[in-house]
Protein backbone atom coordinates (compact mmCIF):
# COMPACT_ATOMS: atom_id res chain seq x y z
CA UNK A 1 -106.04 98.89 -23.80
CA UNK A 2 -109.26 96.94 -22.24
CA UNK A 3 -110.67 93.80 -23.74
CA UNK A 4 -114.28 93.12 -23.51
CA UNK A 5 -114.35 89.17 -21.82
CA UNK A 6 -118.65 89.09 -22.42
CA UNK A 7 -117.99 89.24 -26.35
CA UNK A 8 -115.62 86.50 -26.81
CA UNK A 9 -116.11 82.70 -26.26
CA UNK A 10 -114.67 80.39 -23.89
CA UNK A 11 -113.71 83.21 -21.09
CA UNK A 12 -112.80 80.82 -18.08
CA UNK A 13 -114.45 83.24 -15.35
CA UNK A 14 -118.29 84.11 -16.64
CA UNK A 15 -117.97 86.31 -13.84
CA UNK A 16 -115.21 88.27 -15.42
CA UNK A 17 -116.88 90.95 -17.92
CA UNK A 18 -113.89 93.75 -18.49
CA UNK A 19 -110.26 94.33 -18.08
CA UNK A 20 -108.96 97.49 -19.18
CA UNK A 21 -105.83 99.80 -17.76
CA UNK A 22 -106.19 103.28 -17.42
CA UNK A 23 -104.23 106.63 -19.40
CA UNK A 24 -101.20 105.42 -18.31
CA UNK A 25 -101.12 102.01 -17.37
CA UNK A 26 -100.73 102.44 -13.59
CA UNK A 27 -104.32 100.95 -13.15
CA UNK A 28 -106.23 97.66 -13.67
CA UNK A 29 -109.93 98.16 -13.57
CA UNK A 30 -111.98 95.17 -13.60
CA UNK A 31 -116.14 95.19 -14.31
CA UNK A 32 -117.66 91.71 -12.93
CA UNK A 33 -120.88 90.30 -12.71
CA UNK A 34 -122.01 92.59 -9.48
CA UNK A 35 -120.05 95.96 -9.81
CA UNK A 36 -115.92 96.63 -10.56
CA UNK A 37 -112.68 96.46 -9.02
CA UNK A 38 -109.50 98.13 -9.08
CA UNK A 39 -106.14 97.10 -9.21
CA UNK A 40 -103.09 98.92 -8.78
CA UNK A 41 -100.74 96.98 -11.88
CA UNK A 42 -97.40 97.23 -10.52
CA UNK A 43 -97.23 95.51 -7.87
CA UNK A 44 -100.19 93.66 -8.43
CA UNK A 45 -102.69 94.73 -5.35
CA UNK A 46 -106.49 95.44 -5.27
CA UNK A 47 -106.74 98.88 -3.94
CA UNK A 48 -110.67 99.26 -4.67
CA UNK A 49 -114.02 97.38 -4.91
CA UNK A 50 -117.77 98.86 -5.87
CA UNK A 51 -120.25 96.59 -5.65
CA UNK A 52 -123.81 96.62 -7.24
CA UNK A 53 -126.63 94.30 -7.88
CA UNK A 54 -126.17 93.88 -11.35
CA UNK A 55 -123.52 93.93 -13.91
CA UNK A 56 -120.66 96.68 -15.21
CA UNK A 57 -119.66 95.48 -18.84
CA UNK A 58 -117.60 99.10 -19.25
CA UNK A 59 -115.46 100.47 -16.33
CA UNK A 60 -113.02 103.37 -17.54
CA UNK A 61 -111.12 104.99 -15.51
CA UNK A 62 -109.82 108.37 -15.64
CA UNK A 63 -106.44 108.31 -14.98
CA UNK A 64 -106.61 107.66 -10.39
CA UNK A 65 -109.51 110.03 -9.65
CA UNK A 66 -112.51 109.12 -8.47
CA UNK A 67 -114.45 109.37 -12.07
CA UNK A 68 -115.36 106.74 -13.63
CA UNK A 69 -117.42 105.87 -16.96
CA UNK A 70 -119.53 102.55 -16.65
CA UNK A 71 -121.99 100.76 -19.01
CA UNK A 72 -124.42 98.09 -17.36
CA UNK A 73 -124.09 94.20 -18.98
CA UNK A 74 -124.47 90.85 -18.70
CA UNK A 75 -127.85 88.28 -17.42
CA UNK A 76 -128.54 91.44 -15.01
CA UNK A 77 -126.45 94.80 -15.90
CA UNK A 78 -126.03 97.23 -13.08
CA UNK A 79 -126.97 99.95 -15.37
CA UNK A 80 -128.73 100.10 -19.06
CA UNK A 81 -126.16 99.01 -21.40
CA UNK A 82 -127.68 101.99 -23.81
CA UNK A 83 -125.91 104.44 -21.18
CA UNK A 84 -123.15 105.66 -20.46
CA UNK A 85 -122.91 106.47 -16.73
CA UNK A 86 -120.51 109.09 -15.38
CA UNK A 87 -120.29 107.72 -12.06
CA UNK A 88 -118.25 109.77 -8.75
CA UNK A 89 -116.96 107.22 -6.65
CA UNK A 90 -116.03 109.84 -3.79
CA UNK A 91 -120.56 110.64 -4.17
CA UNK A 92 -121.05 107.26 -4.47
CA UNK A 93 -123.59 108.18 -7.19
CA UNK A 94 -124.07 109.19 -10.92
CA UNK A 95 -123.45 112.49 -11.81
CA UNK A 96 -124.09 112.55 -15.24
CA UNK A 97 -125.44 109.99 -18.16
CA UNK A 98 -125.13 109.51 -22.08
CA UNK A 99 -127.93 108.15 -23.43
CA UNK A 100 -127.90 106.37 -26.83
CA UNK A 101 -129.96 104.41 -28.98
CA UNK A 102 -127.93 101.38 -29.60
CA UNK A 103 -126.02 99.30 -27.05
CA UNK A 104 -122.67 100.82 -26.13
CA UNK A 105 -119.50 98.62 -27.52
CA UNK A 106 -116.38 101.08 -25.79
CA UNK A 107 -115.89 104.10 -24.28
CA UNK A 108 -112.31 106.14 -23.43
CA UNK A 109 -112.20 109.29 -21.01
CA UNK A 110 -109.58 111.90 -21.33
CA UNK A 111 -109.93 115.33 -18.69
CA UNK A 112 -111.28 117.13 -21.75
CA UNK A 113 -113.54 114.65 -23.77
CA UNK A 114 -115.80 111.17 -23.88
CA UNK A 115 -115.23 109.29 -26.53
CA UNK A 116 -118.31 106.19 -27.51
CA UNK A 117 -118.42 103.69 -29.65
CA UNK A 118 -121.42 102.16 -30.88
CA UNK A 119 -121.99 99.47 -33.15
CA UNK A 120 -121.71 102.03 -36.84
CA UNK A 121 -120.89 105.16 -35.15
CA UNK A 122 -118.02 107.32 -32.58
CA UNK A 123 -119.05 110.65 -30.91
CA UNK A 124 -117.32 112.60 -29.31
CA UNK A 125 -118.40 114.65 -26.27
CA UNK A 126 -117.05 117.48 -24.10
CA UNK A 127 -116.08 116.69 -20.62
CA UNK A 128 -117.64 119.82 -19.26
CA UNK A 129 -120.77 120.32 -20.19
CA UNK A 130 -121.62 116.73 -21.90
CA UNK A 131 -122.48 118.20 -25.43
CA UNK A 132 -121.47 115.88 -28.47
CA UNK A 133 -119.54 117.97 -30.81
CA UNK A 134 -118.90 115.22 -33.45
CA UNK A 135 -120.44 112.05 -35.16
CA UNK A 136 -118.57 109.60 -36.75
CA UNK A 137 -119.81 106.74 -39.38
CA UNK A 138 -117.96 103.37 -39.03
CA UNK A 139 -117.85 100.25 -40.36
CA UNK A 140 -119.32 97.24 -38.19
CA UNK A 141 -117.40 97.84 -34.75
CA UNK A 142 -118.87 94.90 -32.43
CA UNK A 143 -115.48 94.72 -30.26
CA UNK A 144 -115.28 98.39 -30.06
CA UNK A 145 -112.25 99.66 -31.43
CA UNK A 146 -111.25 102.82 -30.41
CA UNK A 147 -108.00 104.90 -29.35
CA UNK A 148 -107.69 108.44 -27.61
CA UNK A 149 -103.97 109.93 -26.80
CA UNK A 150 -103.95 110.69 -23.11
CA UNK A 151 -101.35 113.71 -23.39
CA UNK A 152 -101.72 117.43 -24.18
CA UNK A 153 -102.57 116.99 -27.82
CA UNK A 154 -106.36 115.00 -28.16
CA UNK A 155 -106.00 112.63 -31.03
CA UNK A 156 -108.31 109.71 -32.36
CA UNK A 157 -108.20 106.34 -33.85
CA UNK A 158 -111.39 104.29 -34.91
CA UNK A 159 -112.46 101.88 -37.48
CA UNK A 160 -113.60 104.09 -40.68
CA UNK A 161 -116.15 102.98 -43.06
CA UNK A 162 -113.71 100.46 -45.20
CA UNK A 163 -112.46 97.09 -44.24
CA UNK A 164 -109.04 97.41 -42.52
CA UNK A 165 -108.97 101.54 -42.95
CA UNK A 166 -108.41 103.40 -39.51
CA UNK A 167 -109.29 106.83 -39.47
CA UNK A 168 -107.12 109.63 -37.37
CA UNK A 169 -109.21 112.61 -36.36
CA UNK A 170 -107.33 115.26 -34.44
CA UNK A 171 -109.54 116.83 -32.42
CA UNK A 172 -108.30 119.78 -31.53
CA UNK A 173 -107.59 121.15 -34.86
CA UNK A 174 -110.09 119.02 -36.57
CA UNK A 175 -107.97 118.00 -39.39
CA UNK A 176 -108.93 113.81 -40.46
CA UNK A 177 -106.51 111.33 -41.94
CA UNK A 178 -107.63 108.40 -43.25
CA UNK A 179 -104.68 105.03 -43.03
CA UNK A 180 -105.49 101.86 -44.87
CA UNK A 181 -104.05 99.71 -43.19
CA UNK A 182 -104.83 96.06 -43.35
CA UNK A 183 -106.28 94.67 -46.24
CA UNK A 184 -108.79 92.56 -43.59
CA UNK A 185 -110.92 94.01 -40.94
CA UNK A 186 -109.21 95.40 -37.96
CA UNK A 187 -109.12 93.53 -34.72
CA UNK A 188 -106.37 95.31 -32.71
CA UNK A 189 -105.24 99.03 -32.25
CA UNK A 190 -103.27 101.19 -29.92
CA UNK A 191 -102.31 104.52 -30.00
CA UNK A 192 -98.89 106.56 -28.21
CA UNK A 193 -99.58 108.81 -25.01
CA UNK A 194 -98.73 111.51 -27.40
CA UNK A 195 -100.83 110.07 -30.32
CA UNK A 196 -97.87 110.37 -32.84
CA UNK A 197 -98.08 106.70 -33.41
CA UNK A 198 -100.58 104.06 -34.20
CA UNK A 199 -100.29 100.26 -34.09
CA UNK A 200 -102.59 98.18 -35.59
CA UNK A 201 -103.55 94.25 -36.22
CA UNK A 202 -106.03 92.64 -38.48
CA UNK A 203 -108.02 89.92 -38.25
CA UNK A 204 -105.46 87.31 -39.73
CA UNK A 205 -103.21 88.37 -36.75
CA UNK A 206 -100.11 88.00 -38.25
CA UNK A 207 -98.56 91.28 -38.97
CA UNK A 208 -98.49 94.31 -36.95
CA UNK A 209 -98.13 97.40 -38.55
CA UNK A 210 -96.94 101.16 -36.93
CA UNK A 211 -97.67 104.49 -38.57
CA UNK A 212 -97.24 108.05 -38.00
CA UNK A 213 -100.72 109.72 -37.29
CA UNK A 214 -99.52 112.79 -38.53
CA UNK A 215 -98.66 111.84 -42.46
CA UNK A 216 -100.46 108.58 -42.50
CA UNK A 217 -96.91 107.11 -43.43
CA UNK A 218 -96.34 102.83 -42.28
CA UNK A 219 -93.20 103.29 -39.99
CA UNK A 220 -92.53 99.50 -39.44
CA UNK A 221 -93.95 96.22 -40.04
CA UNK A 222 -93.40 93.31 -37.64
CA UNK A 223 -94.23 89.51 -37.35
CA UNK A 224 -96.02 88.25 -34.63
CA UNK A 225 -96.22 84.40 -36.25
CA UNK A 226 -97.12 82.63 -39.26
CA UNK A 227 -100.30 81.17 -38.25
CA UNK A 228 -104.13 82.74 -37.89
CA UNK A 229 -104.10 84.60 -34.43
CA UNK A 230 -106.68 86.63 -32.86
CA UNK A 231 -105.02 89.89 -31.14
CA UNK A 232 -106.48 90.87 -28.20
CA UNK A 233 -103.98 93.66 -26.83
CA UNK A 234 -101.37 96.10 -28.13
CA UNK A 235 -99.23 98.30 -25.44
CA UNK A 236 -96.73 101.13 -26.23
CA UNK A 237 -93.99 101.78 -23.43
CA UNK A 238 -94.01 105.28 -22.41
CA UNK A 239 -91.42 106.77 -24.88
CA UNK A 240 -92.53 104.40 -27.58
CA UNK A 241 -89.71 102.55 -28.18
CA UNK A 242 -91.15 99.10 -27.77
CA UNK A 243 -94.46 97.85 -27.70
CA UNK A 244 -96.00 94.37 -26.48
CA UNK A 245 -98.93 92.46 -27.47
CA UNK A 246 -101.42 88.98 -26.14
CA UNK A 247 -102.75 86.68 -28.06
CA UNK A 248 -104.88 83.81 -28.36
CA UNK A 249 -101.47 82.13 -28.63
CA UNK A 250 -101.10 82.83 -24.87
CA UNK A 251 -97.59 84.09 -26.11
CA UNK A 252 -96.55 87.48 -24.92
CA UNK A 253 -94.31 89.20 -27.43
CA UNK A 254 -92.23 92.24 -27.48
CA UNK A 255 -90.97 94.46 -30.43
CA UNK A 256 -88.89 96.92 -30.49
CA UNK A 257 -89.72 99.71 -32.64
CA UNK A 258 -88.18 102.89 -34.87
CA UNK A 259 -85.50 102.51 -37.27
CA UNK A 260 -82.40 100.90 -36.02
CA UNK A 261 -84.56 98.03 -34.26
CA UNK A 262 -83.10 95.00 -32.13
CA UNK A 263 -86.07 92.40 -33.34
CA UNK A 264 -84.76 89.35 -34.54
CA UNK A 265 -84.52 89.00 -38.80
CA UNK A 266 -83.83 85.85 -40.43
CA UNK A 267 -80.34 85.12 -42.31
CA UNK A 268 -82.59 84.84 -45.85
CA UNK A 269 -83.43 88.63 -45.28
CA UNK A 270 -81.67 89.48 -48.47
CA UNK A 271 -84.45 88.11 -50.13
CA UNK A 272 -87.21 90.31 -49.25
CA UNK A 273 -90.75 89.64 -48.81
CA UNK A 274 -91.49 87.09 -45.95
CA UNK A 275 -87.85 86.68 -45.15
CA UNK A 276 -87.54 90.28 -44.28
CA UNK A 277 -89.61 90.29 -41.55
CA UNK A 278 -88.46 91.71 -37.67
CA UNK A 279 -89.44 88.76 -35.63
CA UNK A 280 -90.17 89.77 -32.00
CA UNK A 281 -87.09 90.81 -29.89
CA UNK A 282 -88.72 89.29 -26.77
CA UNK A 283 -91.18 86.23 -25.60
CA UNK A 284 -93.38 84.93 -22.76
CA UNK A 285 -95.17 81.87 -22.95
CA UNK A 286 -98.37 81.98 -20.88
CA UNK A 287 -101.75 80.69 -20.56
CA UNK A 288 -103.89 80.28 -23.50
CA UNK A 289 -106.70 82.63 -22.18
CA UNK A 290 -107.74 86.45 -23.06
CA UNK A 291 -105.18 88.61 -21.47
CA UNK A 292 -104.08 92.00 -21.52
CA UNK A 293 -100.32 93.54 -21.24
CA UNK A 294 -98.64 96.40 -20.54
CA UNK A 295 -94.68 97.71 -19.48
CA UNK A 296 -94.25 97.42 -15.76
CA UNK A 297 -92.70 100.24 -13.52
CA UNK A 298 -89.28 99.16 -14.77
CA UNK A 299 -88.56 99.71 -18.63
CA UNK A 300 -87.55 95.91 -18.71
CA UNK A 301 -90.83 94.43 -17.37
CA UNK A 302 -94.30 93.72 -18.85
CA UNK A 303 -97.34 92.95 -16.13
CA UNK A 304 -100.37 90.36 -17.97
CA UNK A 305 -103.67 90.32 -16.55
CA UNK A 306 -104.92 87.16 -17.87
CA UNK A 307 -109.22 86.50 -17.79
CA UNK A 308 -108.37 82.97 -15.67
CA UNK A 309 -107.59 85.65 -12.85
CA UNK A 310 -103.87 84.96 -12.93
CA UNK A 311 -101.32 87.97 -12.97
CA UNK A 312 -97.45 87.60 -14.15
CA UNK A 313 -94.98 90.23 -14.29
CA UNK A 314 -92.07 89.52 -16.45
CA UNK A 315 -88.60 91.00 -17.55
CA UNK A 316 -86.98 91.06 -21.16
CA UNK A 317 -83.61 92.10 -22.06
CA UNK A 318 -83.89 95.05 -24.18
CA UNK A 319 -80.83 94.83 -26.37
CA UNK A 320 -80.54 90.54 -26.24
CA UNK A 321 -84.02 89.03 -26.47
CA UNK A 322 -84.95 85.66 -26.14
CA UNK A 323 -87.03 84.40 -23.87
CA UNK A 324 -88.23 86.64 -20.76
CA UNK A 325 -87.85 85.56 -16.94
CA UNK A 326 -91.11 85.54 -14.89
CA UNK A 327 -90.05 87.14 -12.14
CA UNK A 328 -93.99 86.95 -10.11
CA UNK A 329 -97.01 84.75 -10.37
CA UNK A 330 -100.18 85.83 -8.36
CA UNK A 331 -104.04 85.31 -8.59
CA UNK A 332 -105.86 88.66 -8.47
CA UNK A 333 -109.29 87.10 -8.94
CA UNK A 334 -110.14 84.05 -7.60
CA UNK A 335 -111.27 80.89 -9.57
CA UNK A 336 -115.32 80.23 -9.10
């Protein structure tokens, strides 16, 4: 999941461009106003720093090695934010580049393929021998929405031509699914390791919904809150049975998902409609400020990387709830 800090309002560090984990949420990667950094999620620890004279708005990782996808931004980007740079940290140089017409809103690396989003289109290109082998229309995608599974099987997610439709391409086989599902724009998705599930937000930020990639059918429907929130990050755990999310709430919540689910449902429930609704199983009250999450080494714990450069790692009970323990507290960027 990454969040792009230089297209939202009222980020506390203006140094602070990019935060976005890697395949598997073992890594933190960082892009700043003079290069990127790496942290190791955890325990929290910076285990790498690039710098440059200019700034990285992009910084994917791929998986630990030493490749890296960045895309030049802010007053003075590093790199043309019309490219996407394949850069070889072991080199220390570029070793191959993606030009485009139109600035670059995302990228996501698997060991196979480059995925890029632009503002109206997603292509897709092979790892090897950097030749796009498909084009995508979309509708306006200014935050960059985009999913790629990380496992054997290479599936997609990406904002399709209709408000609040998400379109599924499987790559490998080539077969496309189209889900509709929010009735208002998109501003959150996720995707499984495997990419047999798909989570997605709107724009209201109320409702989260989770579907099965494979029939397009809505698996569960969960309640984040009642009032307007803007989502900024969706996590599965690795065998999918919970996710967690960030707000602009600065409330971390976590849901437990699939059938027989331990979220919390109010007594009226018999009523359907609103009262049916699977509250969130767990909460964490932080900071108010753009933040990502994800589950920590231990199935019980969730790590936040918040953009004031403060870290928490917390633990949930998975079968009780309520409110979750912060169990560390660290700065891994330092206020200006």
């Amino acid at each position: 999941m990454t969040l792009h800090l230089s297209r939202l309002s009222g980020t506390p560090l203006e140094s602070l461009y990019y935060l976005g984990f890697n395949q598997n949420h073992v890594c933190l990667a960082c892009g700043t106003e003079d290069g990127f950094r790496i942290f190791n999620c955890d325990p929290q620890r910076q285990t790498f720093q690039r710098d440059f004279s200019g700034g990285i708005a992009i910084c994917e990782m791929l998986f630990r090695c030493n490749i890296l996808a960045l895309v030049g931004g802010g007053s003075h980007p590093a790199f043309d934010p019309n490219k996407v740079i394949l850069w070889d940290d072991n080199q220390k140089q570029p070793i191959g580049e993606l030009p485009f017409d139109t600035p670059i809103k995302a990228v996501k690396l698997r060991k196979d393929k480059i995925v890029v989003a632009e503002e109206n289109q997603v292509s897709v290109y092979t790892f090897e021998k950097l030749e796009r082998s498909h084009k995508f229309p979309t509708i306006e995608n200014e935050m960059g929405l985009l999913a790629l599974s990380s496992e054997e099987k290479c599936v997609l997610a990406f904002p399709h031509t209709q408000k609040g439709e998400v379109c599924i391409f499987m790559i490998d086989s080539g077969k496309t699914r189209f889900i509709q599902a929010h009735d208002s724009s998109i501003q959150c998705m996720a995707l499984n390791s495997d990419g047999t599930r798909l989570a997605t937000a709107s724009k209201k930020g109320t409702l989260i919904r989770i579907f099965d990639t494979l029939d397009g059918s809505k698996l569960q429907e969960v309640r984040r809150g009642t009032e307007k929130a803007l989502i900024y990050c969706i996590s599965f755990n690795r065998d999918s049975s919970f996710i967690c999310t960030s707000s602009d709430k600065g409330t971390i919540h976590i849901f437990a998902t699939g059938g027989a689910s331990s979220n919390r449902k109010s007594k009226l429930s018999v009523f359907g409609g609103y009262f049916k609704s699977e509250w969130s199983l767990a909460h964490f009250k932080g900071p108010q400020y753009p933040s990502v999450c994800c589950f920590g080494n231990d199935e019980d714990t969730v790590v936040v990387f918040c953009s004031n450069g403060s870290y928490y790692r917390i633990q949930f009970d998975p079968k009780r709830g309520g409110e979750c323990k912060q169990k560390k507290f660290q700065r891994f960027i330092q206020k200006e």
